[in-house]
JSON list of C-alpha atoms in Angstrom, two decimals:
[
{"chain": "A", "resi": 24, "resn": "MET", "atom": "CA", "xyz": [3.21, -25.90, 93.53]},
{"chain": "A", "resi": 25, "resn": "LEU", "atom": "CA", "xyz": [1.74, -29.03, 95.36]},
{"chain": "A", "resi": 26, "resn": "VAL", "atom": "CA", "xyz": [3.05, -32.43, 94.59]},
{"chain": "A", "resi": 27, "resn": "LYS", "atom": "CA", "xyz": [2.38, -35.63, 96.40]},
{"chain": "A", "resi": 28, "resn": "SER", "atom": "CA", "xyz": [5.20, -36.41, 98.37]},
{"chain": "A", "resi": 29, "resn": "PHE", "atom": "CA", "xyz": [6.91, -39.69, 98.39]},
{"chain": "A", "resi": 30, "resn": "VAL", "atom": "CA", "xyz": [7.91, -40.25, 102.11]},
{"chain": "A", "resi": 31, "resn": "VAL", "atom": "CA", "xyz": [10.90, -42.86, 102.85]},
{"chain": "A", "resi": 32, "resn": "VAL", "atom": "CA", "xyz": [11.59, -43.31, 106.50]},
{"chain": "A", "resi": 33, "resn": "VAL", "atom": "CA", "xyz": [14.79, -45.01, 107.12]},
{"chain": "A", "resi": 34, "resn": "SER", "atom": "CA", "xyz": [14.99, -46.61, 110.72]},
{"chain": "A", "resi": 35, "resn": "GLY", "atom": "CA", "xyz": [17.70, -48.39, 112.61]},
{"chain": "A", "resi": 36, "resn": "VAL", "atom": "CA", "xyz": [19.78, -48.75, 115.81]},
{"chain": "A", "resi": 37, "resn": "THR", "atom": "CA", "xyz": [22.03, -45.68, 116.81]},
{"chain": "A", "resi": 38, "resn": "ALA", "atom": "CA", "xyz": [24.89, -45.74, 114.88]},
{"chain": "A", "resi": 39, "resn": "GLY", "atom": "CA", "xyz": [23.52, -47.98, 112.25]},
{"chain": "A", "resi": 40, "resn": "GLY", "atom": "CA", "xyz": [24.01, -45.47, 109.34]},
{"chain": "A", "resi": 41, "resn": "LYS", "atom": "CA", "xyz": [20.63, -43.98, 108.98]},
{"chain": "A", "resi": 42, "resn": "THR", "atom": "CA", "xyz": [22.04, -40.38, 108.61]},
{"chain": "A", "resi": 43, "resn": "THR", "atom": "CA", "xyz": [24.66, -41.25, 106.09]},
{"chain": "A", "resi": 44, "resn": "LEU", "atom": "CA", "xyz": [22.14, -43.11, 104.14]},
{"chain": "A", "resi": 45, "resn": "ILE", "atom": "CA", "xyz": [19.47, -40.19, 104.41]},
{"chain": "A", "resi": 46, "resn": "ASN", "atom": "CA", "xyz": [22.00, -37.62, 103.35]},
{"chain": "A", "resi": 47, "resn": "GLU", "atom": "CA", "xyz": [23.08, -39.76, 100.27]},
{"chain": "A", "resi": 48, "resn": "LEU", "atom": "CA", "xyz": [19.47, -40.04, 99.23]},
{"chain": "A", "resi": 49, "resn": "HIS", "atom": "CA", "xyz": [19.21, -36.26, 99.58]},
{"chain": "A", "resi": 50, "resn": "LYS", "atom": "CA", "xyz": [22.16, -35.98, 97.40]},
{"chain": "A", "resi": 51, "resn": "GLU", "atom": "CA", "xyz": [20.63, -38.29, 94.80]},
{"chain": "A", "resi": 52, "resn": "PHE", "atom": "CA", "xyz": [17.16, -36.82, 94.70]},
{"chain": "A", "resi": 53, "resn": "ILE", "atom": "CA", "xyz": [18.36, -32.98, 94.53]},
{"chain": "A", "resi": 54, "resn": "ASP", "atom": "CA", "xyz": [14.49, -31.82, 94.93]},
{"chain": "A", "resi": 55, "resn": "SER", "atom": "CA", "xyz": [13.87, -33.58, 98.21]},
{"chain": "A", "resi": 56, "resn": "LYS", "atom": "CA", "xyz": [13.51, -32.55, 102.06]},
{"chain": "A", "resi": 57, "resn": "VAL", "atom": "CA", "xyz": [15.32, -34.47, 104.81]},
{"chain": "A", "resi": 58, "resn": "ILE", "atom": "CA", "xyz": [13.86, -34.48, 108.21]},
{"chain": "A", "resi": 59, "resn": "SER", "atom": "CA", "xyz": [16.12, -35.90, 110.93]},
{"chain": "A", "resi": 60, "resn": "PHE", "atom": "CA", "xyz": [14.97, -37.16, 114.26]},
{"chain": "A", "resi": 61, "resn": "ASP", "atom": "CA", "xyz": [18.16, -36.22, 115.85]},
{"chain": "A", "resi": 62, "resn": "ASP", "atom": "CA", "xyz": [17.54, -32.49, 114.92]},
{"chain": "A", "resi": 63, "resn": "TYR", "atom": "CA", "xyz": [14.82, -32.43, 117.57]},
{"chain": "A", "resi": 64, "resn": "SER", "atom": "CA", "xyz": [16.29, -34.05, 120.59]},
{"chain": "A", "resi": 65, "resn": "ILE", "atom": "CA", "xyz": [12.81, -35.95, 121.07]},
{"chain": "A", "resi": 66, "resn": "ASP", "atom": "CA", "xyz": [14.63, -38.46, 123.23]},
{"chain": "A", "resi": 67, "resn": "ALA", "atom": "CA", "xyz": [15.96, -35.82, 125.63]},
{"chain": "A", "resi": 68, "resn": "LEU", "atom": "CA", "xyz": [12.48, -34.09, 126.20]},
{"chain": "A", "resi": 69, "resn": "PRO", "atom": "CA", "xyz": [11.27, -34.30, 129.72]},
{"chain": "A", "resi": 70, "resn": "SER", "atom": "CA", "xyz": [8.08, -36.17, 128.33]},
{"chain": "A", "resi": 71, "resn": "ALA", "atom": "CA", "xyz": [10.32, -38.90, 126.75]},
{"chain": "A", "resi": 72, "resn": "PRO", "atom": "CA", "xyz": [9.64, -42.40, 128.40]},
{"chain": "A", "resi": 73, "resn": "PRO", "atom": "CA", "xyz": [12.32, -43.90, 130.83]},
{"chain": "A", "resi": 74, "resn": "ILE", "atom": "CA", "xyz": [15.02, -45.87, 128.87]},
{"chain": "A", "resi": 75, "resn": "GLU", "atom": "CA", "xyz": [13.80, -49.04, 130.48]},
{"chain": "A", "resi": 76, "resn": "THR", "atom": "CA", "xyz": [10.20, -48.64, 129.23]},
{"chain": "A", "resi": 77, "resn": "PRO", "atom": "CA", "xyz": [9.77, -51.46, 126.71]},
{"chain": "A", "resi": 78, "resn": "ILE", "atom": "CA", "xyz": [10.01, -50.06, 123.18]},
{"chain": "A", "resi": 79, "resn": "GLN", "atom": "CA", "xyz": [6.51, -51.41, 122.21]},
{"chain": "A", "resi": 80, "resn": "ASP", "atom": "CA", "xyz": [5.03, -49.18, 125.26]},
{"chain": "A", "resi": 81, "resn": "ALA", "atom": "CA", "xyz": [7.14, -46.48, 124.66]},
{"chain": "A", "resi": 82, "resn": "VAL", "atom": "CA", "xyz": [7.26, -45.62, 121.03]},
{"chain": "A", "resi": 83, "resn": "ASN", "atom": "CA", "xyz": [3.98, -43.71, 121.00]},
{"chain": "A", "resi": 84, "resn": "GLN", "atom": "CA", "xyz": [4.97, -41.80, 124.28]},
{"chain": "A", "resi": 85, "resn": "TYR", "atom": "CA", "xyz": [7.66, -39.67, 122.37]},
{"chain": "A", "resi": 86, "resn": "ASP", "atom": "CA", "xyz": [6.36, -36.31, 121.37]},
{"chain": "A", "resi": 87, "resn": "LEU", "atom": "CA", "xyz": [6.62, -35.66, 117.65]},
{"chain": "A", "resi": 88, "resn": "ASN", "atom": "CA", "xyz": [4.81, -32.33, 117.75]},
{"chain": "A", "resi": 89, "resn": "LEU", "atom": "CA", "xyz": [7.75, -30.16, 116.35]},
{"chain": "A", "resi": 90, "resn": "LEU", "atom": "CA", "xyz": [9.08, -32.67, 113.86]},
{"chain": "A", "resi": 91, "resn": "MET", "atom": "CA", "xyz": [5.49, -33.33, 112.66]},
{"chain": "A", "resi": 92, "resn": "LYS", "atom": "CA", "xyz": [5.16, -29.65, 112.25]},
{"chain": "A", "resi": 93, "resn": "ASP", "atom": "CA", "xyz": [8.28, -29.22, 110.03]},
{"chain": "A", "resi": 94, "resn": "PHE", "atom": "CA", "xyz": [7.28, -32.38, 108.12]},
{"chain": "A", "resi": 95, "resn": "LEU", "atom": "CA", "xyz": [3.78, -31.18, 107.60]},
{"chain": "A", "resi": 96, "resn": "SER", "atom": "CA", "xyz": [4.99, -27.89, 106.14]},
{"chain": "A", "resi": 97, "resn": "ALA", "atom": "CA", "xyz": [7.15, -29.79, 103.75]},
{"chain": "A", "resi": 98, "resn": "LYS", "atom": "CA", "xyz": [4.66, -32.33, 102.94]},
{"chain": "A", "resi": 99, "resn": "ASP", "atom": "CA", "xyz": [3.33, -32.01, 99.12]},
{"chain": "A", "resi": 100, "resn": "LYS", "atom": "CA", "xyz": [5.76, -29.24, 98.40]},
{"chain": "A", "resi": 101, "resn": "PHE", "atom": "CA", "xyz": [8.66, -31.62, 97.68]},
{"chain": "A", "resi": 102, "resn": "PRO", "atom": "CA", "xyz": [8.31, -34.99, 95.40]},
{"chain": "A", "resi": 103, "resn": "PHE", "atom": "CA", "xyz": [10.61, -36.80, 97.97]},
{"chain": "A", "resi": 104, "resn": "ILE", "atom": "CA", "xyz": [10.79, -36.52, 101.81]},
{"chain": "A", "resi": 105, "resn": "PHE", "atom": "CA", "xyz": [13.55, -38.59, 103.58]},
{"chain": "A", "resi": 106, "resn": "VAL", "atom": "CA", "xyz": [13.13, -39.07, 107.39]},
{"chain": "A", "resi": 107, "resn": "ASP", "atom": "CA", "xyz": [15.62, -40.21, 109.54]},
{"chain": "A", "resi": 108, "resn": "PHE", "atom": "CA", "xyz": [13.27, -41.90, 112.13]},
{"chain": "A", "resi": 109, "resn": "PRO", "atom": "CA", "xyz": [13.86, -44.54, 114.47]},
{"chain": "A", "resi": 110, "resn": "PHE", "atom": "CA", "xyz": [10.59, -45.97, 114.74]},
{"chain": "A", "resi": 111, "resn": "GLY", "atom": "CA", "xyz": [9.49, -46.78, 111.05]},
{"chain": "A", "resi": 112, "resn": "TYR", "atom": "CA", "xyz": [5.71, -47.28, 111.08]},
{"chain": "A", "resi": 113, "resn": "LYS", "atom": "CA", "xyz": [5.35, -47.67, 114.74]},
{"chain": "A", "resi": 114, "resn": "HIS", "atom": "CA", "xyz": [4.72, -44.15, 115.77]},
{"chain": "A", "resi": 115, "resn": "LYS", "atom": "CA", "xyz": [1.01, -43.28, 115.03]},
{"chain": "A", "resi": 116, "resn": "ALA", "atom": "CA", "xyz": [1.57, -39.50, 114.32]},
{"chain": "A", "resi": 117, "resn": "LEU", "atom": "CA", "xyz": [3.92, -40.25, 111.27]},
{"chain": "A", "resi": 118, "resn": "LYS", "atom": "CA", "xyz": [2.76, -43.59, 110.02]},
{"chain": "A", "resi": 119, "resn": "PRO", "atom": "CA", "xyz": [-0.07, -42.30, 107.96]},
{"chain": "A", "resi": 120, "resn": "TYR", "atom": "CA", "xyz": [2.18, -40.30, 105.80]},
{"chain": "A", "resi": 121, "resn": "ILE", "atom": "CA", "xyz": [4.85, -43.11, 105.11]},
{"chain": "A", "resi": 122, "resn": "THR", "atom": "CA", "xyz": [5.18, -44.30, 101.54]},
{"chain": "A", "resi": 123, "resn": "LYS", "atom": "CA", "xyz": [7.95, -46.70, 102.19]},
{"chain": "A", "resi": 124, "resn": "ALA", "atom": "CA", "xyz": [9.54, -47.76, 105.57]},
{"chain": "A", "resi": 125, "resn": "VAL", "atom": "CA", "xyz": [13.19, -48.98, 105.29]},
{"chain": "A", "resi": 126, "resn": "TYR", "atom": "CA", "xyz": [14.88, -50.67, 108.44]},
{"chain": "A", "resi": 127, "resn": "LEU", "atom": "CA", "xyz": [18.92, -50.51, 108.05]},
{"chain": "A", "resi": 128, "resn": "LYS", "atom": "CA", "xyz": [19.69, -53.61, 110.11]},
{"chain": "A", "resi": 129, "resn": "THR", "atom": "CA", "xyz": [23.32, -53.14, 111.13]},
{"chain": "A", "resi": 130, "resn": "PRO", "atom": "CA", "xyz": [24.81, -55.64, 113.61]},
{"chain": "A", "resi": 131, "resn": "LEU", "atom": "CA", "xyz": [25.26, -54.49, 117.15]},
{"chain": "A", "resi": 132, "resn": "ASP", "atom": "CA", "xyz": [28.76, -54.84, 117.22]},
{"chain": "A", "resi": 133, "resn": "VAL", "atom": "CA", "xyz": [29.33, -52.70, 114.26]},
{"chain": "A", "resi": 134, "resn": "ALA", "atom": "CA", "xyz": [26.76, -49.98, 115.50]},
{"chain": "A", "resi": 135, "resn": "PHE", "atom": "CA", "xyz": [28.41, -50.28, 118.88]},
{"chain": "A", "resi": 136, "resn": "ALA", "atom": "CA", "xyz": [31.95, -49.63, 117.28]},
{"chain": "A", "resi": 137, "resn": "ARG", "atom": "CA", "xyz": [30.67, -46.64, 115.20]},
{"chain": "A", "resi": 138, "resn": "GLN", "atom": "CA", "xyz": [29.17, -45.07, 118.13]},
{"chain": "A", "resi": 139, "resn": "LEU", "atom": "CA", "xyz": [32.55, -45.15, 120.15]},
{"chain": "A", "resi": 140, "resn": "ILE", "atom": "CA", "xyz": [34.13, -43.71, 117.13]},
{"chain": "A", "resi": 141, "resn": "ARG", "atom": "CA", "xyz": [31.30, -41.11, 116.45]},
{"chain": "A", "resi": 142, "resn": "ASP", "atom": "CA", "xyz": [30.61, -40.17, 120.00]},
{"chain": "A", "resi": 143, "resn": "TYR", "atom": "CA", "xyz": [33.66, -41.03, 122.27]},
{"chain": "A", "resi": 144, "resn": "SER", "atom": "CA", "xyz": [36.80, -39.94, 120.32]},
{"chain": "A", "resi": 145, "resn": "ASP", "atom": "CA", "xyz": [37.26, -37.15, 122.74]},
{"chain": "A", "resi": 146, "resn": "LYS", "atom": "CA", "xyz": [36.20, -38.92, 125.83]},
{"chain": "A", "resi": 147, "resn": "SER", "atom": "CA", "xyz": [38.39, -40.33, 128.53]},
{"chain": "A", "resi": 148, "resn": "VAL", "atom": "CA", "xyz": [39.24, -44.00, 128.74]},
{"chain": "A", "resi": 149, "resn": "GLU", "atom": "CA", "xyz": [36.80, -43.96, 131.87]},
{"chain": "A", "resi": 150, "resn": "GLU", "atom": "CA", "xyz": [33.73, -42.76, 130.06]},
{"chain": "A", "resi": 151, "resn": "ILE", "atom": "CA", "xyz": [34.33, -45.25, 127.20]},
{"chain": "A", "resi": 152, "resn": "LEU", "atom": "CA", "xyz": [34.40, -48.03, 129.84]},
{"chain": "A", "resi": 153, "resn": "ILE", "atom": "CA", "xyz": [31.48, -46.71, 131.50]},
{"chain": "A", "resi": 154, "resn": "TRP", "atom": "CA", "xyz": [29.42, -46.63, 128.38]},
{"chain": "A", "resi": 155, "resn": "ALA", "atom": "CA", "xyz": [30.62, -50.11, 127.47]},
{"chain": "A", "resi": 156, "resn": "GLN", "atom": "CA", "xyz": [29.65, -51.62, 130.72]},
{"chain": "A", "resi": 157, "resn": "THR", "atom": "CA", "xyz": [26.03, -49.79, 130.49]},
{"chain": "A", "resi": 158, "resn": "TYR", "atom": "CA", "xyz": [25.91, -51.44, 127.02]},
{"chain": "A", "resi": 159, "resn": "VAL", "atom": "CA", "xyz": [26.66, -54.88, 128.10]},
{"chain": "A", "resi": 160, "resn": "ASP", "atom": "CA", "xyz": [24.55, -54.78, 131.29]},
{"chain": "A", "resi": 161, "resn": "SER", "atom": "CA", "xyz": [21.42, -52.92, 129.79]},
{"chain": "A", "resi": 162, "resn": "ALA", "atom": "CA", "xyz": [21.58, -51.00, 126.53]},
{"chain": "A", "resi": 163, "resn": "ARG", "atom": "CA", "xyz": [22.37, -54.16, 124.32]},
{"chain": "A", "resi": 164, "resn": "GLN", "atom": "CA", "xyz": [19.07, -55.91, 125.35]},
{"chain": "A", "resi": 165, "resn": "ILE", "atom": "CA", "xyz": [17.38, -52.52, 124.68]},
{"chain": "A", "resi": 166, "resn": "PHE", "atom": "CA", "xyz": [18.84, -52.62, 121.16]},
{"chain": "A", "resi": 167, "resn": "ILE", "atom": "CA", "xyz": [18.02, -56.24, 120.56]},
{"chain": "A", "resi": 168, "resn": "ASP", "atom": "CA", "xyz": [14.27, -55.72, 121.50]},
{"chain": "A", "resi": 169, "resn": "TYR", "atom": "CA", "xyz": [14.22, -52.50, 119.44]},
{"chain": "A", "resi": 170, "resn": "ASP", "atom": "CA", "xyz": [15.36, -54.31, 116.32]},
{"chain": "A", "resi": 171, "resn": "ALA", "atom": "CA", "xyz": [13.02, -56.93, 116.61]},
{"chain": "A", "resi": 172, "resn": "PHE", "atom": "CA", "xyz": [10.12, -54.47, 117.37]},
{"chain": "A", "resi": 173, "resn": "VAL", "atom": "CA", "xyz": [10.69, -51.93, 114.58]},
{"chain": "A", "resi": 174, "resn": "SER", "atom": "CA", "xyz": [11.77, -54.31, 111.85]},
{"chain": "A", "resi": 175, "resn": "GLU", "atom": "CA", "xyz": [8.70, -56.54, 111.87]},
{"chain": "A", "resi": 176, "resn": "ASP", "atom": "CA", "xyz": [6.60, -54.41, 109.75]},
{"chain": "A", "resi": 177, "resn": "VAL", "atom": "CA", "xyz": [9.07, -52.17, 107.15]},
{"chain": "A", "resi": 178, "resn": "ASP", "atom": "CA", "xyz": [8.90, -52.54, 103.61]},
{"chain": "A", "resi": 179, "resn": "LEU", "atom": "CA", "xyz": [12.51, -53.24, 103.19]},
{"chain": "A", "resi": 180, "resn": "ILE", "atom": "CA", "xyz": [15.39, -54.30, 105.35]},
{"chain": "A", "resi": 181, "resn": "ILE", "atom": "CA", "xyz": [18.77, -53.48, 104.30]},
{"chain": "A", "resi": 182, "resn": "ASP", "atom": "CA", "xyz": [22.21, -54.91, 105.58]},
{"chain": "A", "resi": 183, "resn": "GLY", "atom": "CA", "xyz": [23.83, -51.95, 107.29]},
{"chain": "A", "resi": 184, "resn": "THR", "atom": "CA", "xyz": [27.38, -53.18, 106.48]},
{"chain": "A", "resi": 185, "resn": "LEU", "atom": "CA", "xyz": [26.60, -52.93, 102.69]},
{"chain": "A", "resi": 186, "resn": "PRO", "atom": "CA", "xyz": [28.40, -50.28, 100.68]},
{"chain": "A", "resi": 187, "resn": "LEU", "atom": "CA", "xyz": [26.59, -47.24, 100.60]},
{"chain": "A", "resi": 188, "resn": "ILE", "atom": "CA", "xyz": [25.90, -47.48, 96.85]},
{"chain": "A", "resi": 189, "resn": "GLU", "atom": "CA", "xyz": [24.07, -50.93, 97.26]},
{"chain": "A", "resi": 190, "resn": "GLN", "atom": "CA", "xyz": [22.00, -49.52, 100.11]},
{"chain": "A", "resi": 191, "resn": "LEU", "atom": "CA", "xyz": [21.00, -46.54, 98.03]},
{"chain": "A", "resi": 192, "resn": "ASN", "atom": "CA", "xyz": [20.05, -48.85, 94.97]},
{"chain": "A", "resi": 193, "resn": "SER", "atom": "CA", "xyz": [17.99, -51.01, 97.31]},
{"chain": "A", "resi": 194, "resn": "ILE", "atom": "CA", "xyz": [15.96, -48.15, 98.33]},
{"chain": "A", "resi": 195, "resn": "LYS", "atom": "CA", "xyz": [15.72, -46.75, 94.84]},
{"chain": "A", "resi": 196, "resn": "LYS", "atom": "CA", "xyz": [14.45, -50.22, 93.61]},
{"chain": "A", "resi": 197, "resn": "VAL", "atom": "CA", "xyz": [11.53, -50.23, 96.35]},
{"chain": "A", "resi": 198, "resn": "MET", "atom": "CA", "xyz": [10.89, -46.76, 95.30]},
{"chain": "A", "resi": 199, "resn": "GLN", "atom": "CA", "xyz": [10.71, -48.00, 91.86]},
{"chain": "A", "resi": 200, "resn": "VAL", "atom": "CA", "xyz": [12.58, -44.86, 90.35]},
{"chain": "A", "resi": 201, "resn": "THR", "atom": "CA", "xyz": [15.96, -44.56, 88.41]},
{"chain": "A", "resi": 202, "resn": "ASN", "atom": "CA", "xyz": [17.12, -41.12, 89.25]}
]
């Protein structure tokens, strides 16, 4: 049976809480589909732009073919599709299908700490210090630029430090549903 899918994209910096929020939305809206950018390793493809490419130039260089194939196969089969996707409305392939774009604005120090806990708990002190130095030298500015660019035209900005239930309620309000 075909239904018109309500597509919510949640964007934000790495370790900002996107996946946690998307998974909570999926629990709340049982008849939904989750599409996660992380499942496609898009930023690791040979076609991905170099990390130093300014985000406004890089965003549409990412190859979304596999993600879009899965998205289009789910479209209009689920009443809700929740997409964990870093680029909000900025990528031209997904933009026409988005009903609401949400930006999870998490302070960079919090995202950095979450990333250390998530990705570096089994790493050596040397590896952690190398990432910390890379962050200070170059990654932080990339995140600042990304944050400003992607968040400039979303439908809702949510504080990424709010309790999950408050984040969820903010999205439900912008969706104008009470599930």
